[in-house]
Amino acid sequence: MIGNYLEFNVFFDIIGTIAFAISGAILGCKKKMDILGVTVLGLVTALGGGFVRDLVLGINPPKMFQNSTNAIISTVFSILVFMFFYFRKNFQSRQVISFMNEFMIISDTIGLASFTITGMATALSLGLDKRFLLIFVGSITGVGGGMIRDVLAGTIPFIFKEQIYAGACILGSIVFLLTRSFLGDQVSMIICFFTVLIFRLLAVKRNWNLPRISD
Amino acid sequence: MIGNYLEFNVFFDIIGTIAFAISGAILGCKKKMDILGVTVLGLVTALGGGFVRDLVLGINPPKMFQNSTNAIISTVFSILVFMFFYFRKNFQSRQVISFMNEFMIISDTIGLASFTITGMATALSLGLDKRFLLIFVGSITGVGGGMIRDVLAGTIPFIFKEQIYAGACILGSIVFLLTRSFLGDQVSMIICFFTVLIFRLLAVKRNWNLPRISD
Amino acid sequence: MIGNYLEFNVFFDIIGTIAFAISGAILGCKKKMDILGVTVLGLVTALGGGFVRDLVLGINPPKMFQNSTNAIISTVFSILVFMFFYFRKNFQSRQVISFMNEFMIISDTIGLASFTITGMATALSLGLDKRFLLIFVGSITGVGGGMIRDVLAGTIPFIFKEQIYAGACILGSIVFLLTRSFLGDQVSMIICFFTVLIFRLLAVKRNWNLPRISD
């Protein structure tokens, strides 16, 4: 059972790692960082959520240090992103920026969705099966890397300025909790993944808003 | 003995949680966040200090995940704060803002005072009874949540711009250490609570300043 | 062997602590913080890297709480820095600022170099001898305190705006890994120290740049 979770985990973990590394690297490029800064921001975004999750769950040293696959993947993809934008600088800059923004939102959302799952799967693989803990750990793993990315790059975190960001994680976790008893954990996790993904992308596209205090 | 600390703890822990959730939620409202952003900022402020404390003391998983009472309380109070300001938007905005500022300073100070105590009480309940550790853990638990709140909301933390902020925690912890041997731990903690509270509120009201380098 | 590392450690640890405390305190003075804010920023910069390292390596409670020597040293040096600038305010302010900047870069680099070593030495003293882990832990210990300092003071961290910052740590760690098998750990660590130091100071002086995306 534990083995199952972990194997299943690996796939979404890699997807999330790549997606977040890309989103971190894109933000670094937008902020005109150099190639190393871009790589560090990619690494921090990709590994930050899992790092916070492992601190919370008491996994020492955190998984990122037990197995450097994710660190290597993040480094490679961050450098690829940097090179992509570096050699395209002759493009219309407005066009490149709008492409960057869209691509960053998509990769950020994929990271959000897959890390929500790996967060919950990691807790379950340790035998921690409490509802609130699962929602918490799923959401923290999902939003943690992006929050660290935004704080380090000097922007207000996505979670506070975007519509329906952490909301998508929480909704996905709840969908997982509601469906797992009759669909099994693995199917429910896939449903959770697509719930987070579709819900946030729709929210961005349709400009859904939660109530906020106006002037 | 340990049981005593923990029971005693619970009361101040809840007070601090409510006060910090309110201060986080108010800052979220001031920054025009939506209802979920306001709730997340409330949660982070309320649970952040204890989270850092538990990391420091090696409590795994941190207490916030063992017992979700505080998370629920924070969520409820953050939503209440949001609704309060949401339905009052027809008020003179200058009046509302000045009310927000005052209310935030008061709730922040109550959180500061109660979390200074719970920080020290948690260390003592683990049998860690060293002077420097107690001052450190008390102060970190007190200022941690507010620092995370301010960093996430994109403001310079209170601790650096306010007069006498961490100073109040440190003073309170020292008062506790000086009085506990002849008044007992519990009475000294209550004295510590009021020391932090009164000292910081007086400092804000009278505009006390520590020396700083002028231009 | 473990004892050797730790003893050897102590020397560079104190050098790094003093240097980072000074760099934090100088930034606090530049930002017009009061004496307590300056001290807190000095403390956080000096102890932050080791704190993150200890969380990563699972040392509970972190070393800074087991032994308060470093906390005391940081406090003393932060106050000395504050007093130095406080009583020199009659100087030409442009002259003082340029002196501050230079002195901060030098002390920051010394901290970077010595904490890269202590990071690796701490991992080795726990029997953790994997290449990637050593580079990671060395670099995180080196850059961690400065990153926390910059985030708290509301500036984009050095690591993202400076040329060759984390790069110097990574280079130093690699030099250590390459030379240790034939020079022994202690000599290699000293070589690592000077590699980080000289490489970053040269990079700042000669204004070396890594590729970055221009407009």
XYZ file of C-alpha atoms in Angstrom:
645
model
C 0.000 0.000 0.000
C 2.723 2.410 1.023
C 4.786 1.305 -1.956
C 1.805 1.909 -4.225
C 1.407 5.444 -3.031
C 5.051 6.170 -3.502
C 5.268 4.753 -7.025
C 2.127 6.567 -8.035
C 3.586 9.611 -6.375
C 6.698 9.635 -8.478
C 4.872 10.389 -11.698
C 2.954 13.419 -10.428
C 5.977 14.545 -8.464
C 8.059 14.774 -11.633
C 5.298 16.548 -13.561
C 4.907 19.073 -10.738
C 8.647 19.547 -10.399
C 9.085 20.327 -14.090
C 6.070 22.628 -14.183
C 7.138 24.607 -11.108
C 10.767 24.795 -12.232
C 9.507 26.316 -15.480
C 7.242 28.781 -13.682
C 10.072 29.857 -11.376
C 12.513 30.206 -14.256
C 10.023 32.265 -16.283
C 9.528 34.668 -13.374
C 13.311 34.930 -13.052
C 13.580 35.791 -16.763
C 10.821 38.413 -16.442
C 12.728 39.957 -13.519
C 15.901 40.076 -15.689
C 17.868 37.748 -13.413
C 21.024 36.135 -14.729
C 21.237 32.443 -15.625
C 22.165 31.367 -12.104
C 19.452 33.461 -10.464
C 16.938 31.956 -12.896
C 18.118 28.443 -11.987
C 17.989 29.108 -8.261
C 14.463 30.519 -8.549
C 13.427 27.469 -10.599
C 14.925 25.115 -7.997
C 13.331 26.919 -5.066
C 9.900 26.895 -6.714
C 10.140 23.228 -7.645
C 11.534 21.974 -4.346
C 10.054 24.513 -1.898
C 6.597 22.988 -1.516
C 7.974 19.508 -0.850
C 10.530 20.986 1.537
C 7.836 22.643 3.640
C 5.729 19.443 3.476
C 8.655 17.342 4.721
C 9.336 19.776 7.569
C 5.660 19.542 8.536
C 5.588 15.742 8.363
C 8.946 15.366 10.107
C 10.811 13.738 7.193
C 14.529 14.338 7.926
C 16.481 15.116 5.858
C 13.771 16.257 3.415
C 13.312 14.019 0.361
C 15.004 16.523 -1.940
C 18.280 15.653 -0.199
C 17.761 11.914 -0.211
C 17.328 11.797 -3.958
C 18.710 14.467 -6.226
C 16.674 13.526 -9.331
C 14.241 16.391 -8.817
C 17.048 18.869 -8.208
C 18.725 17.821 -11.447
C 15.460 17.940 -13.419
C 14.714 21.423 -12.066
C 18.173 22.656 -12.947
C 17.940 21.323 -16.498
C 14.488 22.774 -17.174
C 15.369 26.149 -15.632
C 18.386 26.423 -17.914
C 16.266 25.390 -20.916
C 13.748 28.139 -20.102
C 16.544 30.663 -19.753
C 18.046 29.665 -23.086
C 14.672 29.738 -24.790
C 14.050 33.352 -23.841
C 17.695 34.357 -24.220
C 17.850 33.398 -27.889
C 14.407 34.789 -28.653
C 15.155 38.300 -27.497
C 14.800 39.622 -31.017
C 11.061 38.867 -30.849
C 8.551 41.624 -30.210
C 8.961 42.063 -26.494
C 5.215 42.535 -25.879
C 4.515 39.244 -27.631
C 7.183 37.436 -25.608
C 5.893 38.862 -22.336
C 2.313 37.817 -23.012
C 3.556 34.337 -23.993
C 5.610 34.199 -20.782
C 2.581 35.146 -18.688
C 0.330 32.516 -20.227
C 2.931 29.795 -20.126
C 3.744 30.620 -16.529
C 0.110 30.380 -15.457
C -0.289 27.014 -17.173
C 2.877 25.492 -15.723
C 2.113 26.964 -12.313
C -1.333 25.364 -12.381
C 0.036 21.952 -13.372
C 2.510 22.197 -10.499
C -0.281 23.215 -8.139
C -2.420 20.240 -9.155
C 0.290 17.595 -9.018
C 1.812 18.792 -5.754
C -1.611 18.826 -4.079
C -1.694 15.109 -4.840
C 1.869 14.328 -3.810
C 1.312 16.225 -0.572
C -1.664 14.064 0.337
C 0.002 10.873 -0.931
C 3.099 11.525 1.179
C 0.985 11.960 4.321
C -0.979 8.781 3.506
C 2.238 6.824 2.882
C 3.274 7.723 6.455
C -0.049 6.398 7.737
C -1.383 9.880 8.549
C -5.001 9.728 7.442
C -6.839 12.659 9.015
C -9.077 14.900 6.900
C -7.824 18.279 7.997
C -4.218 17.189 7.865
C -4.683 15.937 4.298
C -6.295 19.180 3.085
C -3.586 21.172 4.843
C -0.653 19.147 3.603
C -2.044 18.942 0.065
C -2.585 22.692 -0.108
C 0.730 23.598 1.532
C 2.674 21.347 -0.827
C 0.743 22.876 -3.714
C 1.109 26.552 -2.850
C 4.407 26.473 -0.868
C 6.880 26.552 -3.742
C 5.041 29.336 -5.557
C 4.781 31.407 -2.382
C 8.529 31.148 -1.739
C 9.164 31.982 -5.424
C 7.053 35.130 -5.245
C 8.418 36.307 -1.895
C 12.010 35.886 -3.120
C 11.303 37.650 -6.403
C 9.740 40.556 -4.532
C 6.140 40.177 -5.747
C 3.023 39.668 -3.664
C 2.407 35.886 -3.797
C -0.042 34.625 -6.436
C -2.096 33.177 -3.630
C -3.127 36.670 -2.550
C -3.588 38.447 -5.837
C -4.964 35.670 -8.068
C -8.546 34.621 -8.017
C -9.147 31.038 -6.896
C -5.568 29.928 -6.260
C -5.408 28.169 -2.912
C -9.156 27.681 -3.447
C -8.438 25.245 -6.271
C -6.164 23.149 -4.003
C -8.701 23.071 -1.213
C -11.516 22.145 -3.596
C -9.372 19.404 -5.160
C -8.484 17.976 -1.739
C -12.126 17.933 -0.710
C -13.110 16.198 -3.959
C -10.440 13.594 -3.199
C -11.792 13.069 0.323
C -15.368 12.752 -0.947
C -14.656 10.313 -3.758
C -11.909 8.088 -2.345
C -14.203 5.786 -0.374
C -16.017 4.522 -3.478
C -13.473 5.146 -6.250
C -10.276 4.168 -4.429
C -7.337 6.471 -3.657
C -5.594 6.412 -7.013
C -8.596 7.228 -9.196
C -9.651 9.932 -6.742
C -6.227 11.494 -6.932
C -6.452 11.745 -10.697
C -9.869 13.354 -10.322
C -8.355 15.725 -7.756
C -5.583 16.605 -10.234
C -8.026 17.568 -12.977
C -10.308 19.384 -10.546
C -7.482 21.691 -9.476
C -6.255 22.124 -13.053
C -9.582 22.843 -14.737
C -10.984 24.912 -11.905
C -8.045 27.290 -11.755
C -7.616 27.646 -15.522
C -11.331 28.383 -15.892
C -11.102 30.883 -13.049
C -8.240 32.715 -14.756
C -9.868 32.585 -18.213
C -13.339 33.672 -17.118
C -11.887 36.064 -14.560
C -13.907 34.575 -11.712
C -13.627 36.580 -8.565
C -14.258 35.944 -4.949
C -15.756 38.843 -3.022
C -13.230 41.457 -2.019
C -13.527 44.831 -0.319
C -13.720 47.613 -2.856
C -12.847 51.252 -2.262
C 3.556 19.502 35.896
C 3.665 19.048 32.159
C -0.112 18.667 32.117
C -0.435 21.891 34.069
C 1.586 23.844 31.562
C -0.406 22.471 28.671
C -3.806 23.182 30.185
C -2.746 26.653 31.169
C -1.318 26.997 27.706
C -4.594 26.288 25.965
C -6.253 29.426 27.231
C -3.545 31.856 26.096
C -3.064 29.885 22.912
C -6.682 30.433 21.911
C -6.578 34.127 22.824
C -3.408 34.579 20.771
C -4.786 32.596 17.861
C -7.935 34.702 17.662
C -6.033 37.963 18.016
C -3.470 37.114 15.344
C -6.102 35.717 12.967
C -7.901 39.053 13.296
C -4.711 41.057 12.706
C -3.860 38.980 9.628
C -7.382 39.256 8.256
C -7.423 43.030 8.785
C -4.159 43.432 6.876
C -5.629 41.270 4.097
C -8.690 43.538 3.941
C -6.499 46.652 3.842
C -4.556 45.101 0.951
C -7.869 44.454 -0.901
C -7.433 40.683 -0.903
C -10.432 38.491 -1.628
C -12.163 36.425 1.068
C -9.878 33.416 0.620
C -6.697 35.510 0.624
C -7.909 37.200 3.807
C -8.537 33.791 5.401
C -5.160 32.421 4.352
C -3.401 35.492 5.742
C -5.367 35.128 8.981
C -4.432 31.439 9.237
C -0.763 32.052 8.479
C -0.530 34.821 11.063
C -2.291 32.765 13.720
C -0.460 29.499 13.132
C 2.912 30.748 11.842
C 4.507 31.574 15.197
C 3.616 28.188 16.664
C 4.774 26.478 13.482
C 8.229 28.058 13.709
C 8.346 27.260 17.440
C 7.521 23.587 16.798
C 10.194 23.364 14.093
C 12.690 24.827 16.540
C 11.692 22.481 19.349
C 11.497 19.442 17.066
C 7.752 18.771 17.524
C 6.748 16.677 14.469
C 4.252 17.087 12.960
C 3.725 20.603 14.386
C 0.850 20.946 16.845
C -1.331 22.751 14.326
C -1.609 19.441 12.457
C -2.249 17.321 15.518
C -5.250 19.359 16.540
C -7.204 21.434 14.077
C -9.098 23.532 16.655
C -6.848 26.541 16.127
C -7.080 26.265 12.352
C -10.879 26.246 12.554
C -10.964 29.158 15.012
C -8.644 31.188 12.760
C -10.747 30.472 9.701
C -13.952 31.511 11.432
C -12.536 34.753 12.823
C -10.855 35.687 9.542
C -14.163 35.285 7.710
C -15.933 37.324 10.394
C -13.403 40.135 9.961
C -13.847 40.016 6.204
C -17.632 40.182 6.488
C -17.439 43.010 8.994
C -15.486 45.240 6.632
C -17.307 43.980 3.540
C -20.709 45.129 4.762
C -19.370 48.367 6.183
C -17.915 49.645 2.949
C -20.434 52.490 2.853
C -18.682 54.030 5.871
C -16.307 56.940 5.431
C -13.265 55.131 4.196
C -10.825 57.249 6.220
C -12.731 56.406 9.393
C -12.739 52.691 8.574
C -9.020 52.708 7.820
C -8.117 54.415 11.066
C -10.360 51.954 12.942
C -8.656 49.068 11.107
C -5.220 50.356 12.075
C -6.059 50.714 15.741
C -7.869 47.403 15.958
C -5.002 45.652 14.197
C -2.418 47.057 16.614
C -4.478 45.961 19.603
C -5.130 42.433 18.351
C -1.525 42.100 17.196
C -0.331 43.078 20.680
C -2.629 40.584 22.393
C -1.312 37.876 20.070
C 2.248 38.935 20.793
C 1.704 38.746 24.540
C -0.095 35.403 24.602
C 2.231 33.681 22.153
C 5.279 34.828 24.133
C 3.795 32.837 27.009
C 2.786 29.768 24.999
C 6.240 29.675 23.434
C 7.922 29.534 26.835
C 5.300 27.140 28.236
C 5.787 24.731 25.326
C 9.544 24.660 25.884
C 9.038 24.119 29.624
C 6.523 21.315 28.987
C 9.283 19.522 27.036
C 11.629 19.915 29.993
C 13.775 22.549 28.233
C 14.512 25.060 30.957
C 17.409 27.249 29.805
C 17.218 31.022 30.080
C 18.343 31.967 26.593
C 16.259 29.273 24.980
C 13.161 30.500 26.812
C 13.669 34.131 25.776
C 14.356 33.031 22.215
C 11.417 30.647 21.916
C 9.030 33.067 23.613
C 10.030 35.904 21.315
C 10.060 33.783 18.140
C 6.602 32.389 18.875
C 5.432 35.933 19.583
C 6.849 37.679 16.527
C 6.941 34.758 14.031
C 3.345 34.833 12.826
C 3.346 38.603 12.380
C 6.640 38.517 10.486
C 5.345 35.879 8.061
C 2.129 37.908 7.683
C 4.018 41.077 6.799
C 6.482 39.380 4.445
C 3.639 37.677 2.564
C 1.605 40.848 2.336
C 4.614 42.705 0.958
C 5.213 45.113 3.863
C 8.347 45.520 5.933
C 7.661 43.486 9.099
C 6.295 45.388 12.117
C 9.325 44.214 14.044
C 11.551 46.533 12.009
C 9.383 49.590 11.627
C 7.524 49.682 14.945
C 9.029 51.000 18.064
C 9.395 48.456 20.869
C 7.957 45.354 19.175
C 10.314 42.458 19.746
C 11.522 44.542 22.689
C 8.208 43.983 24.451
C 8.544 40.177 24.062
C 12.092 40.178 25.334
C 11.182 42.371 28.294
C 8.195 40.148 29.098
C 10.333 36.995 28.950
C 12.928 38.543 31.238
C 10.228 39.602 33.710
C 8.986 35.992 33.694
C 12.472 34.661 34.364
C 13.026 37.148 37.195
C 9.719 36.556 38.967
C 9.102 32.813 38.480
C 11.315 31.641 41.331
C 9.253 33.419 44.016
C 5.836 33.757 42.326
C 5.621 30.412 40.543
C 5.429 29.842 36.817
C 1.757 30.490 36.270
C 1.518 33.818 38.076
C 4.735 34.955 36.395
C 3.312 34.109 33.012
C 0.299 36.286 33.640
C 2.624 39.105 34.705
C 4.628 38.490 31.544
C 1.434 38.729 29.468
C 0.496 42.119 30.886
C 4.073 43.386 30.693
C 4.184 42.738 26.944
C 0.691 44.117 26.422
C 1.016 47.317 28.415
C 4.575 48.034 27.379
C 3.864 47.829 23.650
C 0.567 49.711 23.782
C 2.200 52.484 25.795
C 5.088 52.552 23.333
C 2.697 52.976 20.400
C 0.520 55.543 22.181
C 3.364 57.664 23.536
C 5.426 57.109 20.391
C 8.429 55.857 22.326
C 11.457 55.468 20.172
C 14.676 53.619 20.439
C 17.726 55.394 19.033
C 17.992 55.186 15.266
C 20.356 56.682 12.737
C 18.973 59.889 11.319
C 19.927 61.491 8.024
C 37.088 12.408 13.096
C 33.712 13.871 14.009
C 35.357 15.777 16.837
C 37.928 17.109 14.391
C 35.282 18.479 12.102
C 33.475 20.136 14.934
C 36.530 21.792 16.408
C 37.662 22.976 13.027
C 34.118 24.115 12.436
C 34.035 26.371 15.455
C 36.629 28.754 14.088
C 34.949 29.367 10.721
C 31.559 29.385 12.367
C 32.559 32.305 14.586
C 34.150 34.202 11.694
C 30.994 33.716 9.601
C 28.717 34.646 12.478
C 30.549 37.921 13.113
C 30.704 38.781 9.409
C 27.014 38.099 8.787
C 25.924 39.872 11.969
C 27.837 42.916 10.725
C 26.304 42.704 7.245
C 22.792 42.394 8.702
C 23.356 45.265 11.104
C 24.718 47.487 8.330
C 21.638 46.842 6.177
C 19.474 47.664 9.201
C 21.334 50.967 9.660
C 20.930 51.794 5.954
C 17.198 51.140 6.281
C 17.054 53.509 9.303
C 15.935 50.806 11.723
C 16.232 51.439 15.441
C 18.849 49.732 17.615
C 16.674 46.699 18.311
C 15.672 46.239 14.678
C 19.345 46.447 13.728
C 20.182 43.789 16.316
C 17.369 41.481 15.221
C 18.439 41.798 11.580
C 22.030 41.059 12.601
C 20.940 38.001 14.586
C 18.701 36.678 11.815
C 21.444 37.053 9.207
C 24.048 35.403 11.410
C 21.904 32.522 12.633
C 19.504 32.061 9.693
C 21.771 29.992 7.447
C 22.651 27.569 10.227
C 18.997 27.388 11.253
C 17.923 26.324 7.749
C 20.859 23.872 7.600
C 19.836 22.283 10.907
C 16.213 21.946 9.771
C 17.452 20.250 6.599
C 19.766 17.897 8.465
C 17.221 17.174 11.188
C 19.203 18.634 14.100
C 16.606 19.359 16.807
C 16.614 21.812 18.442
C 18.888 23.698 16.034
C 22.434 24.339 17.297
C 21.755 28.024 17.889
C 19.515 26.953 20.786
C 21.923 24.417 22.210
C 24.688 26.954 22.561
C 24.032 30.652 22.798
C 27.609 31.807 22.103
C 26.797 32.743 18.521
C 23.643 34.574 19.547
C 25.616 36.618 22.068
C 28.412 37.352 19.593
C 25.871 38.481 16.971
C 24.112 40.727 19.444
C 27.355 42.365 20.540
C 28.623 42.988 17.016
C 25.253 44.283 15.786
C 25.181 46.816 18.623
C 28.777 47.812 17.872
C 27.868 48.432 14.216
C 24.869 50.481 15.265
C 26.950 52.588 17.629
C 29.644 53.074 15.032
C 27.237 54.606 12.527
C 25.202 56.377 15.199
C 28.138 58.423 16.444
C 29.505 59.066 12.958
C 26.371 60.698 11.633
C 28.122 64.032 11.326
C 30.241 62.552 8.505
C 29.448 63.285 4.894
C 26.520 60.987 4.351
C 27.600 59.978 0.827
C 30.980 58.930 2.166
C 29.396 56.911 4.981
C 26.979 55.183 2.602
C 29.728 54.170 0.204
C 31.784 52.899 3.149
C 28.733 50.967 4.397
C 28.230 49.363 1.004
C 31.821 48.247 0.658
C 32.085 47.005 4.215
C 28.816 45.117 3.855
C 29.978 43.353 0.703
C 33.227 42.311 2.345
C 31.625 41.014 5.521
C 28.870 39.315 3.556
C 31.471 37.519 1.441
C 33.441 36.349 4.476
C 30.198 35.003 5.948
C 29.359 33.298 2.663
C 32.753 31.611 2.500
C 32.887 30.440 6.101
C 29.290 29.204 6.222
C 29.779 27.210 3.017
C 32.464 25.325 4.933
C 30.511 24.914 8.172
C 27.519 23.666 6.184
C 29.571 20.905 4.583
C 31.450 20.146 7.808
C 28.179 19.761 9.740
C 26.839 17.281 7.177
C 30.129 15.353 7.244
C 30.142 15.278 11.057
C 26.746 13.512 10.874
C 28.222 10.945 8.487
C 26.325 12.328 5.470
C 28.868 12.185 2.673
C 27.018 12.528 -0.641
C 28.222 14.978 -3.286
C 24.956 16.688 -4.093
C 23.945 16.925 -0.460
C 27.278 18.559 0.397
C 27.000 21.166 -2.377
C 23.392 21.846 -1.398
C 23.994 22.100 2.332
C 27.135 24.195 1.861
C 25.365 26.639 -0.439
C 22.174 26.811 1.640
C 24.123 27.506 4.824
C 26.097 30.141 2.928
C 23.253 32.001 1.263
C 20.385 31.277 3.730
C 21.077 33.991 6.304
C 21.583 36.673 3.661
C 18.399 35.682 1.862
C 16.336 35.906 5.043
C 18.028 39.250 5.823
C 17.113 40.682 2.421
C 13.550 39.344 2.396
C 12.915 40.794 5.873
C 14.427 44.152 4.974
C 12.245 44.320 1.867
C 14.985 44.117 -0.782
C 15.358 41.538 -3.539
C 17.900 39.046 -2.157
C 21.548 39.562 -3.155
C 21.482 36.100 -4.663
C 19.218 37.337 -7.465
C 20.645 40.758 -8.170
C 24.360 40.241 -7.565
C 26.614 38.685 -10.073
C 28.238 35.413 -8.982
C 26.759 35.070 -5.506
C 25.452 31.540 -5.081
C 27.845 30.733 -7.914
C 30.800 31.377 -5.614
C 29.412 28.910 -3.016
C 28.794 26.232 -5.614
C 32.257 26.708 -7.116
C 33.837 26.556 -3.651
C 31.950 23.358 -2.795
C 33.029 21.725 -6.043
C 36.656 22.727 -5.447
C 36.385 21.108 -1.998
C 34.970 17.903 -3.490
C 37.690 17.780 -6.151
C 40.639 18.417 -3.826
C 39.660 16.563 -0.639
C 40.754 13.107 -1.778
C 44.403 14.109 -2.142
C 44.697 17.122 0.182
C 42.518 15.935 3.070
C 39.284 17.558 4.265
C 40.757 20.352 6.357
C 43.176 21.744 3.788
C 40.482 21.484 1.112
C 38.084 23.443 3.279
C 40.567 26.269 3.613
C 41.025 26.243 -0.155
C 37.224 26.288 -0.515
C 37.063 29.294 1.833
C 39.507 31.327 -0.220
C 37.923 30.213 -3.504
C 34.535 31.611 -2.456
C 36.102 34.748 -1.002
C 38.382 35.663 -3.894
C 35.970 34.627 -6.604
C 33.112 36.773 -5.330
C 35.241 39.805 -4.485
C 36.809 39.672 -7.949
C 33.365 39.309 -9.499
C 32.120 42.409 -7.676
C 35.278 44.436 -8.398
C 35.562 43.520 -12.081
C 31.794 43.561 -12.478
C 31.691 40.066 -13.934
C 28.309 39.161 -15.269
C 26.545 35.964 -16.122
C 24.302 36.098 -19.194
C 20.924 37.684 -18.548
C 18.009 38.582 -20.780
C 18.210 42.170 -21.897
C 15.320 44.315 -23.101
